[in-house]
mmCIF file of C-alpha atoms in Angstrom:
data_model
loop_
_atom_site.group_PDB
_atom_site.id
_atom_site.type_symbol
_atom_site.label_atom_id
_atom_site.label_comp_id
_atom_site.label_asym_id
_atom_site.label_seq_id
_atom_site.Cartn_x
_atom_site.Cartn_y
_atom_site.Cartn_z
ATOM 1 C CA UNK A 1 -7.041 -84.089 38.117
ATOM 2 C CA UNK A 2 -9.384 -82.850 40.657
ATOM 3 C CA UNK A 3 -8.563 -83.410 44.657
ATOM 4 C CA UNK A 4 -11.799 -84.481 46.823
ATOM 5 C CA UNK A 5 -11.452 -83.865 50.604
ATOM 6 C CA UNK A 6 -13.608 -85.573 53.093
ATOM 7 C CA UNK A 7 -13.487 -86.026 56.768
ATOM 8 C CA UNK A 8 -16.292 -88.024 57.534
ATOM 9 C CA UNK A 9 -15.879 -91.492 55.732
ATOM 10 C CA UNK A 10 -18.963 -93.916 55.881
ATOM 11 C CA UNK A 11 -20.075 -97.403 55.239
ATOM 12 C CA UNK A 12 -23.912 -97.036 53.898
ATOM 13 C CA UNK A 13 -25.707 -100.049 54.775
ATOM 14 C CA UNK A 14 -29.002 -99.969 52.095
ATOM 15 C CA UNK A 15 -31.899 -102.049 52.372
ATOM 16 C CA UNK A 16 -34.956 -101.944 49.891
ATOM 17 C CA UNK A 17 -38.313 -103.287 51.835
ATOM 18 C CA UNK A 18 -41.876 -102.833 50.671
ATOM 19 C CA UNK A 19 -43.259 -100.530 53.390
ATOM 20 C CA UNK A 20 -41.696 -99.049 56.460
ATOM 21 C CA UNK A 21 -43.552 -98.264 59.541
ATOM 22 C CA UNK A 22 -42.718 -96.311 62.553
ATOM 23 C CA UNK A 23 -42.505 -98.277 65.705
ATOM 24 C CA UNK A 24 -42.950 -101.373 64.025
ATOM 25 C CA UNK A 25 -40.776 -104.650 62.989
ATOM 26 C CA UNK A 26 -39.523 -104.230 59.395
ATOM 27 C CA UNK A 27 -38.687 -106.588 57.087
ATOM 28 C CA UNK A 28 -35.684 -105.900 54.806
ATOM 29 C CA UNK A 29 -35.381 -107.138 51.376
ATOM 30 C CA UNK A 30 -32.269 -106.281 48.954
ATOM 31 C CA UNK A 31 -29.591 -105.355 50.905
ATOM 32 C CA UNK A 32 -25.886 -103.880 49.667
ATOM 33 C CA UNK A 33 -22.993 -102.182 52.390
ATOM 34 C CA UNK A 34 -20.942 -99.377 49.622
ATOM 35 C CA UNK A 35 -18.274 -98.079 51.448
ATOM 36 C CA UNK A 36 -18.393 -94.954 50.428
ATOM 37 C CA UNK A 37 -18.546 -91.171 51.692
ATOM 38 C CA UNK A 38 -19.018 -87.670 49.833
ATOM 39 C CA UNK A 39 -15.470 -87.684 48.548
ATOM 40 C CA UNK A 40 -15.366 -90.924 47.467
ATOM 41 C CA UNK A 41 -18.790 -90.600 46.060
ATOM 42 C CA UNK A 42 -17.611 -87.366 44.242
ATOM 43 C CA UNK A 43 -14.668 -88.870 43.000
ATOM 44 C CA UNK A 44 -16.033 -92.146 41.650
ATOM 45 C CA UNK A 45 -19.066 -90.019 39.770
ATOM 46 C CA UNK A 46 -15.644 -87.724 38.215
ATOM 47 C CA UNK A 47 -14.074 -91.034 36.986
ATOM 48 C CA UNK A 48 -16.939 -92.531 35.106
ATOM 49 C CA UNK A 49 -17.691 -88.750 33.379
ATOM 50 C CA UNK A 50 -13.941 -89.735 32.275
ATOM 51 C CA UNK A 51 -12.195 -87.156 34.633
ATOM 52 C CA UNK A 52 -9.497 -87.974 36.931
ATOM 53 C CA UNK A 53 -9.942 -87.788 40.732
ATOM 54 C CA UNK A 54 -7.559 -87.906 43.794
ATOM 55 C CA UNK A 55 -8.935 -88.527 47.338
ATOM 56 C CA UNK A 56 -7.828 -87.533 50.553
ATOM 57 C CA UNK A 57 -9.329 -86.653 54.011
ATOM 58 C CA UNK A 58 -9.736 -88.876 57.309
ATOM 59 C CA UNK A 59 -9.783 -92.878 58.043
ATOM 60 C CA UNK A 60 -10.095 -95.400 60.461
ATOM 61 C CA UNK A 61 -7.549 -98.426 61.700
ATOM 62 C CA UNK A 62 -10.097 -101.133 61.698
ATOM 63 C CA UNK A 63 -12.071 -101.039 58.463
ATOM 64 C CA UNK A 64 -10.171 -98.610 56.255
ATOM 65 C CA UNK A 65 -8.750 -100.965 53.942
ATOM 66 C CA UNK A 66 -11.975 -101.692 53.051
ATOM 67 C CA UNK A 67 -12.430 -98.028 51.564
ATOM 68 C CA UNK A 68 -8.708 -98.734 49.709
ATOM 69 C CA UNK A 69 -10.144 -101.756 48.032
ATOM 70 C CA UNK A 70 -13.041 -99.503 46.705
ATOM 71 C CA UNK A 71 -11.574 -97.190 45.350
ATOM 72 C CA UNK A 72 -8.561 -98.765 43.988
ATOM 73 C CA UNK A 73 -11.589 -101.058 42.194
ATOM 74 C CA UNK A 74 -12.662 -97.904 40.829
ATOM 75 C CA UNK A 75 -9.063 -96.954 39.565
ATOM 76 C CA UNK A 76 -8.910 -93.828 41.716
ATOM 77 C CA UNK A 77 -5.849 -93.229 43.671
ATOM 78 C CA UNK A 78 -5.616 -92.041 47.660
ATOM 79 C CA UNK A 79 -3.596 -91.108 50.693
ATOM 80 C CA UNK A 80 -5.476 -90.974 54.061
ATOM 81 C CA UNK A 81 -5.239 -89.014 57.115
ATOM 82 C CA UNK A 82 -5.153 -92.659 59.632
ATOM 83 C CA UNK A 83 -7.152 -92.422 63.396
ATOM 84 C CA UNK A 84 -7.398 -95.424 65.702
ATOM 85 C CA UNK A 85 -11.308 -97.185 65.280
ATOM 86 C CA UNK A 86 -13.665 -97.621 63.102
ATOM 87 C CA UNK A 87 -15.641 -96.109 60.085
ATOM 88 C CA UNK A 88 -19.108 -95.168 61.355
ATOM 89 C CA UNK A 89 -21.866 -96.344 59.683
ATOM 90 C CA UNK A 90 -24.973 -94.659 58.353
ATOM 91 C CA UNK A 91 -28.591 -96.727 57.776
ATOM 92 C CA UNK A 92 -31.035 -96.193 54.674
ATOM 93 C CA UNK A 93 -34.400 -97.294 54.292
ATOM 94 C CA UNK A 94 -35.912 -97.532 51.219
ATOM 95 C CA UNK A 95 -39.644 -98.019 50.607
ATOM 96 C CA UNK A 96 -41.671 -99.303 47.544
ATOM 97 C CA UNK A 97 -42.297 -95.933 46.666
ATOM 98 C CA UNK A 98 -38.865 -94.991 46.561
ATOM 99 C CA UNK A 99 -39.062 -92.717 50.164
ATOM 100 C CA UNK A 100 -35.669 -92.666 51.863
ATOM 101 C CA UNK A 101 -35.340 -92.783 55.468
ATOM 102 C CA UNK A 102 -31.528 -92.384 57.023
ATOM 103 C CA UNK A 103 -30.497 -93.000 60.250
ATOM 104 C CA UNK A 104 -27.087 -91.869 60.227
ATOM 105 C CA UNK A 105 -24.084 -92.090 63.101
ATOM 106 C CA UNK A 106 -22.137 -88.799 63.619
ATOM 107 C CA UNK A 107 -18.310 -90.093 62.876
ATOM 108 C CA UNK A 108 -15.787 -89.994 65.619
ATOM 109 C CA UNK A 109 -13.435 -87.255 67.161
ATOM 110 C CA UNK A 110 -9.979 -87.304 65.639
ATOM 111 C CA UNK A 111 -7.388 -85.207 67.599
ATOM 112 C CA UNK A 112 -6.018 -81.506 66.832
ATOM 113 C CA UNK A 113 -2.928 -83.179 65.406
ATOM 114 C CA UNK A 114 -4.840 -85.039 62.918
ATOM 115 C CA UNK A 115 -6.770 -81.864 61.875
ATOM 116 C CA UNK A 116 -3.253 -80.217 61.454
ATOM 117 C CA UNK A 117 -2.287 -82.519 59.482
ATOM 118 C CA UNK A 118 -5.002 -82.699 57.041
ATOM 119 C CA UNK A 119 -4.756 -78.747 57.133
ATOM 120 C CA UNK A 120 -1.316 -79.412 55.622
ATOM 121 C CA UNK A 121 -1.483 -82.043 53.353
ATOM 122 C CA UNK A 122 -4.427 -80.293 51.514
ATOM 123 C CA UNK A 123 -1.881 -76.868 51.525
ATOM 124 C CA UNK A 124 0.836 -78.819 50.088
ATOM 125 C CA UNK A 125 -0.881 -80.878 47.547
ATOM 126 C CA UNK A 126 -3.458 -78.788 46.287
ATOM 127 C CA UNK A 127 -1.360 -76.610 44.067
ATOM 128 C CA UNK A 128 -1.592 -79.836 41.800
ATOM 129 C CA UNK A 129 -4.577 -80.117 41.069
ATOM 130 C CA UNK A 130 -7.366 -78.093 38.651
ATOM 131 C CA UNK A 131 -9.921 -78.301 41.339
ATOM 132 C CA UNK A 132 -10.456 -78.872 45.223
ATOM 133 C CA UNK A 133 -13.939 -80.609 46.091
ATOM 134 C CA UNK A 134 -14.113 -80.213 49.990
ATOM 135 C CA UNK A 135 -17.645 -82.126 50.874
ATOM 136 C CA UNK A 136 -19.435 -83.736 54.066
ATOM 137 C CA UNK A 137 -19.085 -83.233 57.436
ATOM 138 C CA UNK A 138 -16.795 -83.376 60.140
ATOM 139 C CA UNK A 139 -15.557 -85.589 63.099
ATOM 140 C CA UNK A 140 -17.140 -85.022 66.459
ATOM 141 C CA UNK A 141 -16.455 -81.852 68.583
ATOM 142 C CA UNK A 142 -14.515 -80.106 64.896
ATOM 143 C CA UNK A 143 -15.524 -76.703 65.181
ATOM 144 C CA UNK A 144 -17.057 -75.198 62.183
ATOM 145 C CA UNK A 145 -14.398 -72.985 61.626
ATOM 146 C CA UNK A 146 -12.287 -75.752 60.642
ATOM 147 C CA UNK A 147 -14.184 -75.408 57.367
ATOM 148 C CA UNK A 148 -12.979 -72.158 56.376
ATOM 149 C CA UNK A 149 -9.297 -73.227 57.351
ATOM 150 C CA UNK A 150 -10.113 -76.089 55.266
ATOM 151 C CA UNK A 151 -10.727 -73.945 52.131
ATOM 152 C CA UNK A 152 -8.148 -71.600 52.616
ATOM 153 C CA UNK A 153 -5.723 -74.547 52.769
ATOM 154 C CA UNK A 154 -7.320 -75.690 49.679
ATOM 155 C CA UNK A 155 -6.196 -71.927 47.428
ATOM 156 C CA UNK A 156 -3.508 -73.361 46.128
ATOM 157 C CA UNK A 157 -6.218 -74.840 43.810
ATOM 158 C CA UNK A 158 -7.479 -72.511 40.815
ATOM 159 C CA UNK A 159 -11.490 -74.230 41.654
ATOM 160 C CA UNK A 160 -12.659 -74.526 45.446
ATOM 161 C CA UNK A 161 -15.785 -76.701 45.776
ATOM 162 C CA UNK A 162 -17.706 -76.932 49.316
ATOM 163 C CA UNK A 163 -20.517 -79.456 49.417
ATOM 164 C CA UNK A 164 -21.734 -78.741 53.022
ATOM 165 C CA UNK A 165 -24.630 -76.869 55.000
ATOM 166 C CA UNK A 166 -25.347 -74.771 58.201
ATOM 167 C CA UNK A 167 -22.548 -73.360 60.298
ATOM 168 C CA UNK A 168 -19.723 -75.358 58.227
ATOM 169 C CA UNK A 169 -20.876 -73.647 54.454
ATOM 170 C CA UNK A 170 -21.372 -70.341 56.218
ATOM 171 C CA UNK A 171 -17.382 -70.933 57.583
ATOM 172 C CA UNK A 172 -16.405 -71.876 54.013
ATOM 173 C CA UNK A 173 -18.052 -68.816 52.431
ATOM 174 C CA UNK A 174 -16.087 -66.591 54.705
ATOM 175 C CA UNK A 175 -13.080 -67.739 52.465
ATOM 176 C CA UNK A 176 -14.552 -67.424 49.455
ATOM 177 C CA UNK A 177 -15.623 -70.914 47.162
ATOM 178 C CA UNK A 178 -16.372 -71.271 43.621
ATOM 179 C CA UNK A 179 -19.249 -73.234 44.011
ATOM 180 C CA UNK A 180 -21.438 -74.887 46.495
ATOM 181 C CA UNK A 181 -24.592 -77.061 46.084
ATOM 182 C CA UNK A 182 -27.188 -77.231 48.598
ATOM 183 C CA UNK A 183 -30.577 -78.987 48.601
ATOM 184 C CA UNK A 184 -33.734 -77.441 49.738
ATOM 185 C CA UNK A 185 -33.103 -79.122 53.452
ATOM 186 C CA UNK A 186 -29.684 -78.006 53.798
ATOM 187 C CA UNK A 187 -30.251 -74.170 52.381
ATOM 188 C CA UNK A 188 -33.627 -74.325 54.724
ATOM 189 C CA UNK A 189 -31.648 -75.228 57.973
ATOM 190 C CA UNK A 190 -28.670 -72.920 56.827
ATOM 191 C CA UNK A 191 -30.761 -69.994 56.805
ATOM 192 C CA UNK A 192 -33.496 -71.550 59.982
ATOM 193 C CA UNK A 193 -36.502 -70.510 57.673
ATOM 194 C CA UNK A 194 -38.604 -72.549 55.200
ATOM 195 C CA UNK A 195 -39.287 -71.463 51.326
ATOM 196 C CA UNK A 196 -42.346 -71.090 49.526
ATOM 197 C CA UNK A 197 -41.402 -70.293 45.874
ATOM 198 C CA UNK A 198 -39.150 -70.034 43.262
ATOM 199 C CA UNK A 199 -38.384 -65.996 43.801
ATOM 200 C CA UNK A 200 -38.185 -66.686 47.809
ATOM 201 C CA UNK A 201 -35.211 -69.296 46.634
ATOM 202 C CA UNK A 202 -33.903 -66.645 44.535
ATOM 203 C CA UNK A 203 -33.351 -64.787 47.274
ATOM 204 C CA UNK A 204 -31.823 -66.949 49.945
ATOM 205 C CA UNK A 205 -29.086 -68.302 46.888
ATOM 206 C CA UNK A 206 -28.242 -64.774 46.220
ATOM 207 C CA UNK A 207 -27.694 -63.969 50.064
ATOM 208 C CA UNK A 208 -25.271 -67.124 49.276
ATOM 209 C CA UNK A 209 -23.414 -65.437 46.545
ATOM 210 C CA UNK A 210 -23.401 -62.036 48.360
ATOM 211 C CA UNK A 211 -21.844 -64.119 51.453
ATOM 212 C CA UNK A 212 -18.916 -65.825 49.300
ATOM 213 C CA UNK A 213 -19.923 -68.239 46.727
ATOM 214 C CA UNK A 214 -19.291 -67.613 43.188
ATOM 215 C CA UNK A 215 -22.093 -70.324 41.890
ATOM 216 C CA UNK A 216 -24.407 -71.608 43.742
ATOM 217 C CA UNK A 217 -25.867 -75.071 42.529
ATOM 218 C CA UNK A 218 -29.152 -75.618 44.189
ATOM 219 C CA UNK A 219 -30.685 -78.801 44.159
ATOM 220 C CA UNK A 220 -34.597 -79.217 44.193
ATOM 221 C CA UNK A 221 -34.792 -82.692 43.874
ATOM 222 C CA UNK A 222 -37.376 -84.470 41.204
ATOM 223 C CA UNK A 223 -37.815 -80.774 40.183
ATOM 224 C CA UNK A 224 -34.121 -80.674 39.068
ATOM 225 C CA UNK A 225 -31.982 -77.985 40.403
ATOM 226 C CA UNK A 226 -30.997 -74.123 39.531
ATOM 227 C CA UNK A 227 -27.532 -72.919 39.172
ATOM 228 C CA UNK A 228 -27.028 -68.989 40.214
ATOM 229 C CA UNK A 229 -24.136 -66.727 39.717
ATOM 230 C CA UNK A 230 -24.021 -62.799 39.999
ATOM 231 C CA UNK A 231 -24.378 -62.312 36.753
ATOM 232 C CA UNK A 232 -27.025 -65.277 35.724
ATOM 233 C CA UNK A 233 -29.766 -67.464 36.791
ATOM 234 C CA UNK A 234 -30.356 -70.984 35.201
ATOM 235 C CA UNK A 235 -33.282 -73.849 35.872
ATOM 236 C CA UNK A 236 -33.372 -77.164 34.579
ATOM 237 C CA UNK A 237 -35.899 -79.513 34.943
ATOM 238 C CA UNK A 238 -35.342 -83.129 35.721
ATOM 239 C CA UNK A 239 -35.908 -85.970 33.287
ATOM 240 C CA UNK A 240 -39.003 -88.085 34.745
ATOM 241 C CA UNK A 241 -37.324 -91.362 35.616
ATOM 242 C CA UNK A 242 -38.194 -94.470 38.373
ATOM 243 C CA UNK A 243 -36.205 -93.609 41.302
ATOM 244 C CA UNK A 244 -34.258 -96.933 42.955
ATOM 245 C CA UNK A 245 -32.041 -94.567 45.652
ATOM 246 C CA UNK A 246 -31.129 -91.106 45.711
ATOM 247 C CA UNK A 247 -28.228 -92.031 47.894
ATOM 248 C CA UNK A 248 -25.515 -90.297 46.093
ATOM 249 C CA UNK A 249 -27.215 -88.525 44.083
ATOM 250 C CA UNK A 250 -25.683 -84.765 45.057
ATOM 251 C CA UNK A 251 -22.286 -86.043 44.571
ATOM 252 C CA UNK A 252 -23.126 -87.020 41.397
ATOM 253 C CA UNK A 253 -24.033 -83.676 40.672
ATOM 254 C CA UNK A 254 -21.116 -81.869 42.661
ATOM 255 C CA UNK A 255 -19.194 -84.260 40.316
ATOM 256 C CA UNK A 256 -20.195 -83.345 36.787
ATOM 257 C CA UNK A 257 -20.072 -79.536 38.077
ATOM 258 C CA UNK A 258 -17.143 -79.379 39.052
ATOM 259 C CA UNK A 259 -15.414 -81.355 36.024
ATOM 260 C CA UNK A 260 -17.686 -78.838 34.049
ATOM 261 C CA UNK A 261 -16.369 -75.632 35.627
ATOM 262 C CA UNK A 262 -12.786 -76.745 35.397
ATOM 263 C CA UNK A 263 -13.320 -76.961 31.227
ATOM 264 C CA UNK A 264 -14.155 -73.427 31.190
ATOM 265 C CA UNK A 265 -18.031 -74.152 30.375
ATOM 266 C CA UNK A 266 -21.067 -71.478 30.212
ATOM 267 C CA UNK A 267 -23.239 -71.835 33.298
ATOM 268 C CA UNK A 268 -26.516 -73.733 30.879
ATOM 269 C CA UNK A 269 -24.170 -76.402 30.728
ATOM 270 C CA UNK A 270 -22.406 -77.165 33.475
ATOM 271 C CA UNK A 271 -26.058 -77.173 34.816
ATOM 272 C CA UNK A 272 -27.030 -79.501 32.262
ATOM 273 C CA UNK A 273 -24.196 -81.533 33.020
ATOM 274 C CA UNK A 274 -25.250 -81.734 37.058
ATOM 275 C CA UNK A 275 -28.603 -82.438 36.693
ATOM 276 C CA UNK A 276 -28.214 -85.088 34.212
ATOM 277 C CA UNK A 277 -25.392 -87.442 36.644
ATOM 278 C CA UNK A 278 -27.678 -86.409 39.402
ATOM 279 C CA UNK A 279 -30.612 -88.039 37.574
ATOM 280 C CA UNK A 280 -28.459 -90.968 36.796
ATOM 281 C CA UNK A 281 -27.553 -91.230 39.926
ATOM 282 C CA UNK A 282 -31.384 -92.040 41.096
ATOM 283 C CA UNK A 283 -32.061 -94.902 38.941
ATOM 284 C CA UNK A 284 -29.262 -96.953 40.341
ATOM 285 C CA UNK A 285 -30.958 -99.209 42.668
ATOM 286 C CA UNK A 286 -27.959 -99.414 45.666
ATOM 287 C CA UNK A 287 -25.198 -97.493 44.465
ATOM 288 C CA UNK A 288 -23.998 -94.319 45.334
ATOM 289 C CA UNK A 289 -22.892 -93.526 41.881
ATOM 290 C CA UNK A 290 -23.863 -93.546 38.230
ATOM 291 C CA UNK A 291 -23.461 -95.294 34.789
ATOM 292 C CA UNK A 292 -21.858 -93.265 32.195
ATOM 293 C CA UNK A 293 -24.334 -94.461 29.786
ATOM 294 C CA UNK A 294 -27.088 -93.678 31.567
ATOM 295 C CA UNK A 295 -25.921 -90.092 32.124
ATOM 296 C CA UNK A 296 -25.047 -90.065 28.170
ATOM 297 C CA UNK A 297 -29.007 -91.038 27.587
ATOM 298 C CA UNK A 298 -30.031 -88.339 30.493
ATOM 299 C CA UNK A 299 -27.740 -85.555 28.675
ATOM 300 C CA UNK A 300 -29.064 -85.760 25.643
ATOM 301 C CA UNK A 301 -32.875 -84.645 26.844
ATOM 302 C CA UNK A 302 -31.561 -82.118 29.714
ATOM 303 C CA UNK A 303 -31.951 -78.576 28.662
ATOM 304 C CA UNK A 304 -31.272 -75.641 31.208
ATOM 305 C CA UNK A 305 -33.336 -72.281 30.495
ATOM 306 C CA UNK A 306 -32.442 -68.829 31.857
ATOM 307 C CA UNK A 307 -34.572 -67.584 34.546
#
């Protein structure tokens, strides 16, 4: 069973809409609300690959027992970390040509006692599991060293996953992880300069690796993703596929990953394995998650290549 950790719980509101414009009045067409967040998300995408998932991190009084209902329709059990309000709520956009636009709220200030006692639940528990998936952000006014805390309370784990960016992944690689996944946004804001080719990203991942990280799994989008160790380099391209949402989407990948890396598999595959839930993930038109036999179809015609 694999523990997912997340401190920053959301309800995504989606709507689909044929254009949207800057400025203007918008007209919204197919609407869902998933309440969801990148441990949930992570954990629901380890479930349909088969695996078994455990969640824990922070939630709210008011609307939490939304989130139980959720997951407990997904079969996946929990024990929260409880605050007084409510679950913020983050805003997607999506146009006719598939373009996302976000406009999410940054979730609310719990109290040092609270972060304490995450700190220790994670410590306690963690020993149990055969991987720790530690992914999002953080409450308002968390320092980013709670991050590195975070993952150190997490060793008791044999696999340490961190699915963050910027000051936060560069806390968590100062205790060591076994893998992290950013996208081309998050490694471009960790490092405050933009990247121009593949031997450029080569580069920046490898600064990654010298900095902490074990694997890096880097996503690239459409263009699929490359997966970077010290001793190999892998690239696999992206089955072409209409793309409903890409909401989710990384956690699908973090997902099959992870569940990969905790079998013992070579790096092609666990690769092959990420980019082909993270492909499945896009083709779901307001879900934050996957079908298994979508991902089985996806699989199939995924190959990764050494670089």
């Amino acid at each position: 069973m694999i523990l997912t950790v997340g401190m920053s719980p959301c309800v995504d509101i989606t709507a689909k809409m044929k254009k949207f414009t800057l400025g203007k009045t918008n007209t919204a067409g197919e609407k869902s609300v998933t309440y969801a967040g990148k441990a949930n998300n992570v954990a629901t995408g380890i479930t349909r690959l088969g695996g078994k998932a455990f969640v824990t991190g922070f939630m709210y009084n008011e609307n939490g027992s939304l989130f139980e209902q959720a997951l407990d329709k997904e079969g996946i059990p929990f024990s929260f970390i409880w605050n007084p309000g409510r679950v913020r709520e983050n805003y997607k956009f999506i146009d006719a040509n598939g373009t996302l636009t976000e406009v999410n709220e940054e979730g609310k200030a719990v109290t040092k006692e609270k972060l304490r006692e995450l700190l220790d639940f994670v410590r306690i528990h963690s020993p149990r599991y055969e991987a720790a998936v530690i992914s999002g952000g953080a409450p308002k006014g968390t320092p980013a060293s709670y991050y590195k805390e975070l993952v150190q309370a997490a060793k008791g784990a044999p696999l340490i996953v961190a699915d963050t960016y910027g000051e936060r992944l560069k806390a968590a690689l100062e205790a060591g992880v076994d893998l992290i996944k950013p996208n081309l946004d998050e490694l471009t804001e960790t490092f405050g300069r933009e990247f121009s080719s593949r031997e450029e990203l080569l580069v920046a991942v490898r600064e990654l690796i010298k900095a902490g990280a074990k694997n890096v799994l880097l996503s690239l989008g459409s263009e699929g993703a490359m997966l970077v160790n010290e001793n190999e380099a892998y690239y696999c391209k992206a089955e072409s596929v209409t793309v409903e949402s890409s909401v989710g989407a990384g956690d699908a990948m973090v997902a099959a990953a992870t569940m990969a890396l905790t079998q013992g598999l070579p790096s092609s595959e666990v690769l092959r394995r990420a980019v082909a839930a993270g492909t499945a993930s896009v083709t779901e038109r307001l879900g934050n998650s996957f079908k298994k036999e979508t991902y089985d179809v996806l699989y199939e015609k995924t190959h990764a290549e050494a670089l």
